[in-house]
Amino acid sequence: MSLAIKSMTKKKKSSLLLIFAAAVLVVGGGVTAYWLLVRRQIFQPNIQVSTQLVPQNAFFTASISTDSKQWQQLLNYGTTESRQVLEKQLAQLQENLLTANGYNYQEDIKPWLGQDVTLAYFSPRELSPAVLSNDQSVFPSLIVLPIDKVTQAMELFKKAKSQSGKQWVERTYRGIQVYETNKSNSQKYSVAVLGRFLVVSENPKIIDQVIDTYKGAISVASKAGYQDAIAQIKTDQSFAQLYINLPAFLAAVATDSQEQPETTAAKPLKQDIVTTVTLAPKGISFEGISSLKPRSAVKVSNQNSGSFLPRRMPASTLAIISGGNIRQFWQYYTEQGALNSLIPISPDNFQAGLKTTLGLDWEKDLLSWMEGEFALALIPMSPEQLALQDNPYSAPLGAGIALMVKVSDRSRAQATLQQLDDLITNSYQLPVVETQVNGQPMVTWTATLGGVNATHGWLEGNVVFFTLGAPIASELVPQPQKTLLQAPLFQNTVPTKPNPNTGQFFLDVERTLNSSNLNLAQLSSQQEILAKAINTIGLTVATIDPNRTRFKLFVQLKKQFQPSKAAETKKGDNQQKP
């Protein structure tokens, strides 16, 4: 759960920063466009795809729609608190980058701006110390603005020409005029016009790289597999298209963690992600393709044999991750070197801890007979169990973890379980009891201090199960009458496609992160605001070939409805009545 929680909070934080950055991108162009439109009016007849101008070394790009209706829909998501945070950031950006320069978005920028704009982020190594001193989490390394209407854009010249106090320096790079301004010690821009695109950056070196790309160097759009991926996932109603160079992206994020970027970048993961973002009535949908480089050590299984084990989980399940092959999942998890710098327990530490506490080798003693489908879930205690306040087996945890695995060698599995029971009895002096739960035989361990409960047993079909934490075995045995797959919340969150699939993920944020019953780690105030804006998260993944997987991710968000004036009046009238 810690992995899912930490990953989710980082991703949500990054998403908000991108939203803030999207508002910034229209500003830099407004400040400088008049020079470029007057001095250079060489426009190509066909508007280029903006990602064709982004150098290949960008670790993240986002092409975001400028449709005001979609932005209004985006602003309707979340709670009052999350909306206030977003609106405050947008207001600050507008004040600093539009109003301070004498511009208004609706009057000066919107009339000539194209249908979408592109933001790009580069590694800190690509940036000069002066640029690094600024808040790069908000302002992107590069902004590409399409010029849809030249006539309206020219109006900026008249307005900007009348403004005083601006210093401009002109230079030429590979035949392209570049204009640089220094409004203050903390706000510098380099800009150029390439065809019908205005490119803006705080770093002159990045502008030079963009010009190199314009002249024929490899761009993000021309990287292997990019165009094919976009063709498969592109939709007419998408709000954004994202590209992530995962190793470089994680290395940049890891600069805030204990692991140094140099160590992270040296690890073997080589993976790109291309995804479209669509605004749905109840949340945000992501559909994408993840591509491993042909030389990557990780190879994805060709089989889309998703797990049937979620149908054994109760409808009350709080979170679950399932897949068709636990060994494949573990290999992928362990070899994603860069990702491990962002999670609380690395594969190496997990295996070392298991060896130290239980004397078991994860891969030899356990994983060797766990070759089938699996499901790992967080399940709350039943109301009946919670009501038993004097029950010594009732742990104050509120929920327990359940693991189900279809085994390939039952005799080896039974031998390992017996070895584990003997260790618990002899080394930890904990009671190991053979018991029955709802008529199903199983083995139970209980730590009297803290009330932590553990069980293991067998289900039909050579499926072994383990539980740890609160006593939740009665939620699994016998098979629940109302299963997770029948739960409306699961059905409305977890995408049904791609189908067949190789794995799924579900998290009920409202009943986990936003609940006080599970004794989870306290979130920071910013993380708490973000978490409270989310209801659920669902993910479905399928294999395309050994180097590519396709996924659909849905984040169901709370929605803020603004009452009409008539409703407000009626409400006020009702309040005046006795």
Coordinates of C-alpha atoms in Angstrom, one line a residue:
M1 CA 0.0 0.0 0.0
S2 CA 2.9 2.4 0.8
L3 CA 4.0 2.0 -2.8
A4 CA 0.6 2.8 -4.2
I5 CA 0.1 5.7 -1.9
K6 CA 3.4 7.3 -2.4
S7 CA 3.3 6.8 -6.2
M8 CA -0.2 8.2 -6.4
T9 CA 0.6 11.3 -4.3
K10 CA 3.7 12.1 -6.4
K11 CA 1.8 11.7 -9.6
K12 CA -1.1 13.9 -8.5
K13 CA 1.3 16.6 -7.4
S14 CA 3.0 16.5 -10.7
S15 CA -0.3 16.7 -12.5
L16 CA -1.2 19.9 -10.7
L17 CA 2.1 21.4 -11.5
L18 CA 1.5 20.7 -15.1
I19 CA -1.8 22.4 -14.9
F20 CA -0.1 25.4 -13.5
A21 CA 2.5 25.3 -16.1
A22 CA -0.1 25.2 -18.8
A23 CA -1.4 28.6 -17.7
V24 CA 2.2 30.0 -17.8
L25 CA 2.8 29.0 -21.4
V26 CA 0.5 31.6 -22.9
V27 CA 2.4 34.3 -21.1
G28 CA 5.9 34.1 -22.4
G29 CA 4.5 34.3 -25.9
G30 CA 2.5 37.3 -25.1
V31 CA 5.5 39.2 -23.8
T32 CA 7.6 38.6 -26.9
A33 CA 5.5 37.6 -29.9
Y34 CA 5.4 41.0 -31.5
W35 CA 9.1 41.1 -32.2
L36 CA 9.0 37.7 -33.9
L37 CA 5.8 38.4 -35.9
V38 CA 7.1 41.6 -37.3
R39 CA 10.8 40.6 -38.0
R40 CA 10.1 37.1 -39.3
Q41 CA 7.0 36.2 -41.2
I42 CA 8.1 33.0 -42.9
F43 CA 5.2 30.6 -42.2
Q44 CA 4.9 27.2 -43.7
P45 CA 1.5 26.3 -45.3
N46 CA 1.1 23.2 -43.1
I47 CA 1.0 23.6 -39.4
Q48 CA 3.6 21.3 -37.9
V49 CA 2.9 19.0 -34.9
S50 CA 4.5 20.9 -32.0
T51 CA 6.2 17.9 -30.6
Q52 CA 8.3 17.8 -33.8
L53 CA 10.1 20.8 -32.5
V54 CA 10.9 19.3 -29.1
P55 CA 14.4 17.9 -28.8
Q56 CA 14.6 14.2 -28.1
N57 CA 16.3 14.7 -24.7
A58 CA 13.2 16.1 -23.1
F59 CA 12.1 13.8 -20.3
F60 CA 8.5 15.0 -20.3
T61 CA 6.2 16.8 -22.8
A62 CA 2.6 17.7 -22.6
S63 CA 0.5 19.0 -25.5
I64 CA -2.5 20.6 -23.8
S65 CA -5.8 21.8 -25.3
T66 CA -6.6 25.5 -25.2
D67 CA -10.4 24.8 -25.4
S68 CA -12.0 26.9 -22.7
K69 CA -14.8 24.4 -22.2
Q70 CA -12.4 21.7 -21.3
W71 CA -10.5 23.9 -18.9
Q72 CA -13.8 24.8 -17.2
Q73 CA -14.6 21.1 -16.9
L74 CA -11.1 20.6 -15.4
L75 CA -11.7 23.3 -12.9
N76 CA -15.0 21.7 -11.8
Y77 CA -13.2 18.6 -10.5
G78 CA -12.1 18.2 -6.8
T79 CA -13.1 19.7 -3.5
T80 CA -13.5 23.3 -2.5
E81 CA -10.0 23.2 -1.0
S82 CA -8.3 21.6 -4.1
R83 CA -10.1 24.2 -6.3
Q84 CA -8.9 27.0 -4.1
V85 CA -5.3 25.8 -4.3
L86 CA -5.4 25.6 -8.1
E87 CA -7.2 28.9 -8.6
K88 CA -4.7 30.6 -6.2
Q89 CA -1.7 29.3 -8.3
L90 CA -3.3 30.3 -11.5
A91 CA -4.1 33.8 -10.2
Q92 CA -0.5 34.2 -9.1
L93 CA 0.8 33.1 -12.5
Q94 CA -1.6 35.5 -14.2
E95 CA -0.5 38.3 -12.0
N96 CA 3.3 37.7 -12.4
L97 CA 3.4 36.8 -16.1
L98 CA 0.4 38.5 -17.7
T99 CA -0.8 41.4 -15.7
A100 CA 2.7 42.5 -14.7
N101 CA 3.6 42.7 -18.4
G102 CA 0.4 44.6 -19.4
Y103 CA -1.4 41.7 -21.1
N104 CA -4.7 40.1 -20.8
Y105 CA -5.2 36.5 -21.9
Q106 CA -8.7 36.9 -23.3
E107 CA -7.8 40.1 -25.3
D108 CA -4.1 39.7 -26.2
I109 CA -3.3 35.9 -26.3
K110 CA -6.4 33.9 -27.0
P111 CA -7.4 35.5 -30.4
W112 CA -4.3 34.2 -32.2
L113 CA -3.4 31.0 -30.2
G114 CA -3.9 27.6 -31.8
Q115 CA -5.8 24.6 -30.6
D116 CA -3.1 23.2 -28.3
V117 CA 0.2 24.2 -26.7
T118 CA 3.2 22.1 -25.8
L119 CA 5.2 22.1 -22.6
A120 CA 8.6 20.3 -22.3
Y121 CA 10.8 19.7 -19.4
F122 CA 14.5 18.9 -19.5
S123 CA 16.9 17.4 -17.0
P124 CA 18.5 19.9 -14.6
R125 CA 21.8 19.1 -16.3
E126 CA 20.5 20.8 -19.4
L127 CA 19.8 24.1 -17.5
S128 CA 22.2 26.8 -16.5
P129 CA 22.7 27.7 -12.8
A130 CA 20.7 30.9 -13.3
V131 CA 17.8 29.0 -14.6
L132 CA 18.0 26.4 -11.9
S133 CA 17.6 29.1 -9.3
N134 CA 14.0 29.8 -10.5
D135 CA 11.0 27.7 -9.7
Q136 CA 11.3 25.1 -12.4
S137 CA 8.5 23.0 -11.0
V138 CA 6.0 25.6 -12.4
F139 CA 7.7 27.1 -15.4
P140 CA 8.6 24.5 -18.0
S141 CA 11.9 24.3 -19.8
L142 CA 10.3 25.0 -23.2
I143 CA 6.9 26.3 -24.4
V144 CA 5.7 25.8 -28.0
L145 CA 2.7 28.0 -29.0
P146 CA 1.0 27.5 -32.3
I147 CA 0.1 30.7 -34.1
D148 CA -3.4 30.2 -35.6
K149 CA -4.2 33.7 -36.7
V150 CA -1.4 35.9 -37.7
T151 CA -3.4 39.1 -38.1
Q152 CA -4.6 39.0 -34.5
A153 CA -1.1 38.2 -33.3
M154 CA 0.2 41.3 -35.0
E155 CA -1.9 43.4 -32.7
L156 CA 0.5 42.6 -29.9
F157 CA 3.1 44.6 -31.7
K158 CA 1.1 47.8 -31.4
K159 CA 0.5 47.2 -27.7
A160 CA 4.1 46.1 -26.9
K161 CA 5.7 48.9 -28.8
S162 CA 4.1 51.5 -26.6
Q163 CA 5.4 49.9 -23.4
S164 CA 8.7 51.1 -22.0
G165 CA 11.4 49.5 -19.9
K166 CA 11.9 46.4 -22.0
Q167 CA 15.4 45.6 -23.2
W168 CA 15.8 43.2 -26.1
V169 CA 18.9 41.6 -27.6
E170 CA 18.8 40.0 -31.0
R171 CA 21.1 37.2 -32.2
T172 CA 21.1 34.7 -35.0
Y173 CA 21.6 30.9 -34.7
R174 CA 21.7 28.8 -37.9
G175 CA 19.9 31.5 -39.8
I176 CA 17.1 31.8 -37.3
Q177 CA 16.6 35.1 -35.4
V178 CA 16.5 34.7 -31.6
Y179 CA 15.2 37.4 -29.3
E180 CA 16.2 37.6 -25.7
T181 CA 14.9 39.8 -23.0
N182 CA 15.9 40.5 -19.4
K183 CA 13.0 42.1 -17.6
S184 CA 14.6 41.5 -14.2
N185 CA 17.3 39.4 -12.6
S186 CA 14.8 36.6 -12.2
Q187 CA 12.8 36.7 -15.4
K188 CA 14.6 36.1 -18.7
Y189 CA 13.2 34.8 -22.0
S190 CA 14.7 33.5 -25.2
V191 CA 12.2 33.3 -28.1
A192 CA 12.1 32.4 -31.8
V193 CA 9.5 31.8 -34.5
L194 CA 9.8 28.5 -36.4
G195 CA 7.2 28.3 -39.1
R196 CA 3.9 28.9 -37.5
F197 CA 5.2 28.2 -34.0
L198 CA 6.4 30.5 -31.3
V199 CA 9.0 28.8 -29.0
V200 CA 9.8 30.3 -25.6
S201 CA 12.4 29.2 -23.0
E202 CA 14.3 30.7 -20.1
N203 CA 17.4 28.9 -21.3
P204 CA 19.1 30.1 -24.5
K205 CA 20.7 26.6 -24.9
I206 CA 17.3 25.0 -25.2
I207 CA 16.2 27.4 -27.8
D208 CA 19.3 26.5 -29.8
Q209 CA 18.5 22.8 -29.4
V210 CA 14.9 23.5 -30.7
I211 CA 16.4 25.2 -33.8
D212 CA 18.7 22.2 -34.3
T213 CA 15.5 20.0 -34.2
Y214 CA 13.7 22.3 -36.6
K215 CA 16.7 21.9 -39.0
G216 CA 16.5 18.1 -38.8
A217 CA 17.8 16.8 -35.5
I218 CA 15.8 14.0 -33.8
S219 CA 12.7 15.2 -32.0
V220 CA 10.4 13.6 -29.5
A221 CA 7.9 13.0 -32.3
S222 CA 10.4 11.3 -34.5
K223 CA 11.6 8.9 -31.8
A224 CA 11.0 5.2 -32.6
G225 CA 7.5 4.1 -31.8
Y226 CA 6.1 7.6 -30.9
Q227 CA 4.0 8.1 -34.0
D228 CA 2.7 4.5 -33.9
A229 CA 1.7 4.9 -30.3
I230 CA -0.1 8.2 -30.9
A231 CA -2.0 6.6 -33.8
Q232 CA -3.3 3.8 -31.6
I233 CA -4.4 5.9 -28.7
K234 CA -5.3 9.3 -30.2
T235 CA -8.9 10.5 -29.7
D236 CA -10.7 13.5 -31.1
Q237 CA -11.8 14.7 -27.6
S238 CA -8.5 14.4 -25.8
F239 CA -7.5 17.2 -23.5
A240 CA -3.8 16.4 -23.6
Q241 CA -1.1 14.1 -25.0
L242 CA 1.8 13.2 -22.8
Y243 CA 5.2 11.8 -23.4
I244 CA 7.5 10.5 -20.6
N245 CA 11.1 9.3 -20.8
L246 CA 10.7 7.3 -17.7
P247 CA 14.3 6.9 -16.6
A248 CA 15.1 10.6 -17.0
F249 CA 11.7 11.6 -15.5
L250 CA 12.4 9.4 -12.4
A251 CA 15.9 10.6 -12.1
A252 CA 14.7 14.2 -12.0
V253 CA 12.1 13.4 -9.4
A254 CA 14.8 11.4 -7.4
T255 CA 16.8 14.6 -7.0
D256 CA 14.5 15.3 -4.0
S257 CA 15.0 11.8 -2.6
Q258 CA 18.0 10.2 -0.8
E259 CA 19.3 8.5 -3.9
Q260 CA 21.5 10.6 -6.2
P261 CA 20.4 11.0 -9.8
E262 CA 23.7 9.6 -11.1
T263 CA 23.0 6.3 -9.3
T264 CA 19.4 6.2 -10.6
A265 CA 20.3 7.0 -14.2
A266 CA 22.9 4.2 -14.2
K267 CA 20.3 1.5 -13.6
P268 CA 19.0 -0.5 -16.6
L269 CA 15.5 0.7 -17.1
K270 CA 14.9 2.1 -20.6
Q271 CA 11.2 2.9 -21.1
D272 CA 9.0 5.5 -22.8
I273 CA 5.4 6.2 -22.1
V274 CA 3.0 7.9 -24.5
T275 CA -0.6 8.7 -23.3
T276 CA -3.6 10.7 -24.1
V277 CA -5.7 12.4 -21.4
T278 CA -9.4 12.7 -21.7
L279 CA -11.8 14.6 -19.4
A280 CA -14.8 12.3 -18.5
P281 CA -17.9 13.3 -16.6
K282 CA -16.7 11.7 -13.4
G283 CA -12.9 12.1 -13.7
I284 CA -9.8 11.9 -15.9
S285 CA -9.0 9.0 -18.2
F286 CA -5.5 8.1 -19.4
E287 CA -4.9 5.7 -22.3
G288 CA -1.3 5.0 -23.2
I289 CA 1.4 2.7 -24.5
S290 CA 4.6 1.9 -22.5
S291 CA 7.5 0.8 -24.7
L292 CA 10.7 -0.9 -23.5
K293 CA 13.8 -0.4 -25.5
P294 CA 14.7 -3.5 -27.6
R295 CA 17.9 -4.0 -25.6
S296 CA 16.1 -3.8 -22.2
A297 CA 16.7 -6.7 -19.8
V298 CA 13.0 -6.8 -19.1
K299 CA 10.8 -8.7 -21.5
V300 CA 7.0 -8.6 -21.1
S301 CA 5.1 -11.8 -21.4
N302 CA 3.1 -12.2 -24.7
Q303 CA 0.2 -13.7 -22.8
N304 CA -2.7 -11.6 -21.6
S305 CA -4.0 -14.1 -19.0
G306 CA -5.4 -11.8 -16.4
S307 CA -6.1 -13.0 -12.9
F308 CA -9.5 -14.4 -11.9
L309 CA -8.7 -14.1 -8.3
P310 CA -10.3 -10.7 -7.8
R311 CA -13.6 -12.4 -8.0
R312 CA -12.7 -14.2 -4.7
M313 CA -12.2 -10.9 -2.9
P314 CA -15.1 -9.2 -1.1
A315 CA -17.0 -6.2 -2.4
S316 CA -15.6 -4.2 0.6
T317 CA -12.0 -4.5 -0.7
L318 CA -10.2 -1.2 -0.4
A319 CA -7.3 -1.8 -2.8
I320 CA -6.1 -4.6 -5.0
I321 CA -3.4 -5.3 -7.6
S322 CA -3.7 -8.5 -9.6
G323 CA -2.0 -10.2 -12.5
G324 CA -1.6 -13.3 -14.6
N325 CA 2.0 -14.2 -13.6
I326 CA 3.5 -13.2 -10.3
R327 CA 7.1 -14.2 -11.4
Q328 CA 6.8 -11.9 -14.4
F329 CA 5.5 -9.1 -12.2
W330 CA 8.4 -9.5 -9.8
Q331 CA 11.0 -9.5 -12.6
Y332 CA 9.5 -6.3 -14.0
Y333 CA 9.4 -4.8 -10.5
T334 CA 13.0 -5.6 -9.6
E335 CA 14.5 -4.5 -12.9
Q336 CA 12.9 -1.1 -13.0
G337 CA 15.9 0.4 -11.3
A338 CA 15.0 4.0 -11.4
L339 CA 11.5 3.4 -10.1
N340 CA 12.8 1.7 -6.9
S341 CA 14.4 5.0 -5.8
L342 CA 10.8 6.4 -5.2
I343 CA 9.3 3.6 -3.2
P344 CA 9.7 3.0 0.5
I345 CA 10.9 -0.7 0.3
S346 CA 13.2 -1.7 -2.5
P347 CA 13.2 -5.3 -3.8
D348 CA 16.6 -5.8 -2.2
N349 CA 15.5 -4.6 1.2
F350 CA 12.4 -6.7 1.0
Q351 CA 14.3 -9.9 0.3
A352 CA 16.9 -9.1 2.9
G353 CA 14.2 -8.5 5.5
L354 CA 12.4 -11.7 4.6
K355 CA 15.7 -13.6 5.0
T356 CA 16.5 -12.0 8.3
T357 CA 13.1 -12.4 10.0
L358 CA 11.9 -15.7 8.5
G359 CA 15.0 -17.3 7.1
L360 CA 13.4 -17.7 3.7
D361 CA 14.8 -16.9 0.3
W362 CA 12.0 -15.1 -1.6
E363 CA 12.9 -16.3 -5.0
K364 CA 14.1 -19.9 -4.1
D365 CA 11.8 -20.8 -1.3
L366 CA 8.6 -18.9 -2.2
L367 CA 8.6 -17.5 -5.8
S368 CA 9.8 -20.8 -7.3
W369 CA 6.3 -22.3 -6.7
M370 CA 4.4 -19.1 -7.2
E371 CA 4.2 -19.1 -11.0
G372 CA 0.5 -18.5 -11.6
E373 CA -2.0 -15.7 -11.3
F374 CA -2.0 -13.6 -8.1
A375 CA -3.9 -10.9 -6.2
L376 CA -2.7 -8.7 -3.4
A377 CA -5.5 -6.8 -1.6
L378 CA -6.2 -4.6 1.4
I379 CA -9.5 -5.7 3.0
P380 CA -11.2 -4.0 6.0
M381 CA -12.5 -5.9 9.0
S382 CA -16.1 -6.7 9.0
P383 CA -18.5 -4.7 11.2
E384 CA -19.0 -7.8 13.3
Q385 CA -15.3 -8.2 14.0
L386 CA -14.9 -4.5 14.8
A387 CA -17.8 -4.8 17.3
L388 CA -15.9 -7.5 19.2
Q389 CA -13.9 -5.0 21.4
D390 CA -12.8 -7.8 23.8
N391 CA -11.7 -10.2 21.1
P392 CA -8.0 -10.8 21.5
Y393 CA -7.7 -11.5 17.8
S394 CA -9.2 -8.1 17.0
A395 CA -6.2 -5.9 16.0
P396 CA -6.5 -2.1 16.1
L397 CA -5.6 -2.0 12.4
G398 CA -8.9 -1.7 10.8
A399 CA -7.8 -3.8 7.8
G400 CA -5.5 -6.6 6.7
I401 CA -3.5 -7.6 3.7
A402 CA -4.5 -10.7 1.7
L403 CA -2.4 -12.4 -0.9
M404 CA -3.7 -15.1 -3.2
V405 CA -1.5 -17.1 -5.5
K406 CA -2.1 -20.0 -7.8
V407 CA 0.8 -22.4 -7.2
S408 CA 2.6 -24.6 -9.7
D409 CA 4.0 -27.1 -7.1
R410 CA 1.7 -27.7 -4.2
S411 CA 4.0 -30.2 -2.4
R412 CA 6.9 -27.6 -2.3
A413 CA 4.4 -24.9 -1.2
Q414 CA 3.2 -27.1 1.7
A415 CA 6.8 -27.9 2.8
T416 CA 7.6 -24.1 2.8
L417 CA 4.4 -23.4 4.9
Q418 CA 5.4 -26.0 7.4
Q419 CA 8.9 -24.6 7.6
L420 CA 7.3 -21.2 8.3
D421 CA 5.0 -22.5 11.0
D422 CA 7.9 -24.2 12.8
L423 CA 9.9 -21.0 12.7
I424 CA 7.1 -19.0 14.2
T425 CA 6.7 -21.5 17.0
N426 CA 10.4 -22.1 17.8
S427 CA 12.0 -18.8 17.2
Y428 CA 9.2 -16.3 18.1
Q429 CA 7.2 -18.4 20.6
L430 CA 4.0 -17.4 19.0
P431 CA 0.9 -19.7 19.1
V432 CA 0.4 -21.5 15.8
V433 CA -3.1 -22.9 15.8
E434 CA -4.8 -25.2 13.2
T435 CA -8.3 -23.9 13.1
Q436 CA -11.3 -23.6 10.9
V437 CA -12.9 -20.4 9.6
N438 CA -16.4 -20.9 8.2
G439 CA -15.7 -24.6 7.9
Q440 CA -12.4 -24.1 6.0
P441 CA -9.2 -25.4 7.6
M442 CA -6.3 -23.0 8.0
V443 CA -3.4 -22.1 10.2
T444 CA -3.4 -18.9 12.4
W445 CA -0.7 -17.0 14.2
T446 CA -1.4 -14.2 16.6
A447 CA 0.9 -11.7 18.2
T448 CA -0.7 -11.0 21.6
L449 CA 1.2 -7.7 21.7
G450 CA -0.5 -5.4 19.2
G451 CA -3.1 -8.0 18.1
V452 CA -1.5 -8.6 14.7
N453 CA -3.1 -11.7 13.1
A454 CA -1.7 -13.9 10.3
T455 CA -3.4 -16.9 8.6
H456 CA -2.6 -19.2 5.6
G457 CA -4.6 -21.9 4.0
W458 CA -5.8 -23.4 0.7
L459 CA -8.7 -22.6 -1.7
E460 CA -9.9 -24.8 -4.5
G461 CA -7.8 -24.8 -7.7
N462 CA -4.4 -25.0 -6.0
V463 CA -4.7 -21.4 -4.7
V464 CA -2.8 -20.6 -1.5
F465 CA -3.7 -17.5 0.5
F466 CA -2.1 -15.5 3.3
T467 CA -3.5 -12.7 5.4
L468 CA -1.6 -10.3 7.7
G469 CA -2.8 -7.6 10.0
A470 CA -6.4 -7.5 11.1
P471 CA -8.3 -10.8 11.2
I472 CA -9.9 -10.9 7.7
A473 CA -9.9 -14.6 6.8
S474 CA -13.7 -14.7 7.4
E475 CA -14.0 -12.2 4.6
L476 CA -12.4 -14.6 2.1
V477 CA -13.8 -18.0 3.2
P478 CA -16.1 -19.1 1.9
Q479 CA -16.1 -17.2 -1.3
P480 CA -18.0 -13.9 -0.7
Q481 CA -21.6 -13.7 -2.0
K482 CA -20.9 -10.1 -3.1
T483 CA -17.5 -10.0 -4.7
L484 CA -15.3 -7.1 -5.7
L485 CA -16.0 -7.5 -9.4
Q486 CA -19.7 -7.0 -8.6
A487 CA -19.1 -3.8 -6.6
P488 CA -20.5 -0.7 -8.5
L489 CA -17.5 1.4 -7.5
F490 CA -15.0 -1.1 -8.9
Q491 CA -17.1 -1.5 -12.1
N492 CA -17.3 2.3 -12.6
T493 CA -13.6 2.8 -11.9
V494 CA -11.5 0.0 -13.4
P495 CA -11.4 0.1 -17.2
T496 CA -12.9 -2.9 -19.0
K497 CA -10.4 -2.5 -21.8
P498 CA -7.9 -3.5 -23.0
N499 CA -9.5 -7.0 -22.9
P500 CA -8.0 -9.5 -22.5
N501 CA -5.5 -8.0 -20.0
T502 CA -2.5 -9.1 -18.0
G503 CA -3.3 -7.2 -14.8
Q504 CA -5.5 -4.6 -13.0
F505 CA -5.2 -2.2 -10.1
F506 CA -7.9 -0.6 -7.9
L507 CA -7.6 1.9 -5.0
D508 CA -10.6 3.3 -3.1
V509 CA -8.9 6.5 -2.0
E510 CA -11.9 7.8 -0.1
R511 CA -11.9 4.8 2.3
T512 CA -8.1 4.5 2.6
L513 CA -6.2 7.7 2.4
N514 CA -9.2 9.8 3.4
S515 CA -10.2 7.5 6.3
S516 CA -9.1 7.6 9.9
N517 CA -9.8 3.9 10.6
L518 CA -6.7 2.4 9.1
N519 CA -3.8 3.9 11.1
L520 CA -2.0 4.9 8.0
A521 CA 0.9 7.4 8.0
Q522 CA -0.2 11.0 8.2
L523 CA -0.2 12.8 4.9
S524 CA 1.1 16.3 4.6
S525 CA -1.4 19.1 4.3
Q526 CA -0.8 19.4 0.5
Q527 CA -1.1 15.7 0.0
E528 CA -4.2 15.6 2.1
I529 CA -5.9 18.2 -0.1
L530 CA -5.0 16.2 -3.2
A531 CA -6.2 12.9 -1.8
K532 CA -9.5 14.3 -0.7
A533 CA -10.2 15.4 -4.2
I534 CA -10.1 11.8 -5.4
N535 CA -12.7 9.0 -5.0
T536 CA -11.0 6.0 -6.7
I537 CA -8.3 5.0 -9.1
G538 CA -8.4 2.1 -11.6
L539 CA -5.9 0.7 -14.0
T540 CA -6.0 -2.1 -16.6
V541 CA -2.8 -3.3 -18.5
A542 CA -2.4 -5.6 -21.5
T543 CA 0.6 -6.8 -23.5
I544 CA 1.0 -5.8 -27.1
D545 CA 4.3 -7.6 -27.7
P546 CA 7.4 -8.4 -25.7
N547 CA 8.5 -4.8 -25.7
R548 CA 5.2 -2.9 -25.4
T549 CA 2.2 -2.8 -23.1
R550 CA -1.1 -0.9 -23.4
F551 CA -2.9 0.6 -20.4
K552 CA -6.0 2.5 -19.4
L553 CA -6.0 4.5 -16.2
F554 CA -9.1 6.2 -14.7
V555 CA -9.0 8.6 -11.8
Q556 CA -12.5 9.2 -10.5
L557 CA -12.6 12.7 -8.9
K558 CA -15.0 14.5 -6.7
K559 CA -16.9 17.2 -8.5
Q560 CA -17.8 20.6 -7.3
F561 CA -21.2 21.9 -8.4
Q562 CA -21.9 25.6 -8.4
P563 CA -25.5 26.3 -7.4
S564 CA -27.4 28.7 -9.7
K565 CA -28.4 32.1 -8.5
A566 CA -32.0 30.9 -8.5
A567 CA -31.1 28.0 -6.3
E568 CA -29.2 30.4 -4.0
T569 CA -32.2 32.7 -3.8
K570 CA -34.6 29.8 -3.0
K571 CA -32.2 28.5 -0.4
G572 CA -32.1 32.0 1.2
D573 CA -35.9 32.2 1.2
N574 CA -36.2 28.8 2.9
Q575 CA -33.8 29.8 5.6
Q576 CA -35.9 32.9 6.4
K577 CA -38.9 30.7 7.1
P578 CA -39.5 29.6 10.7

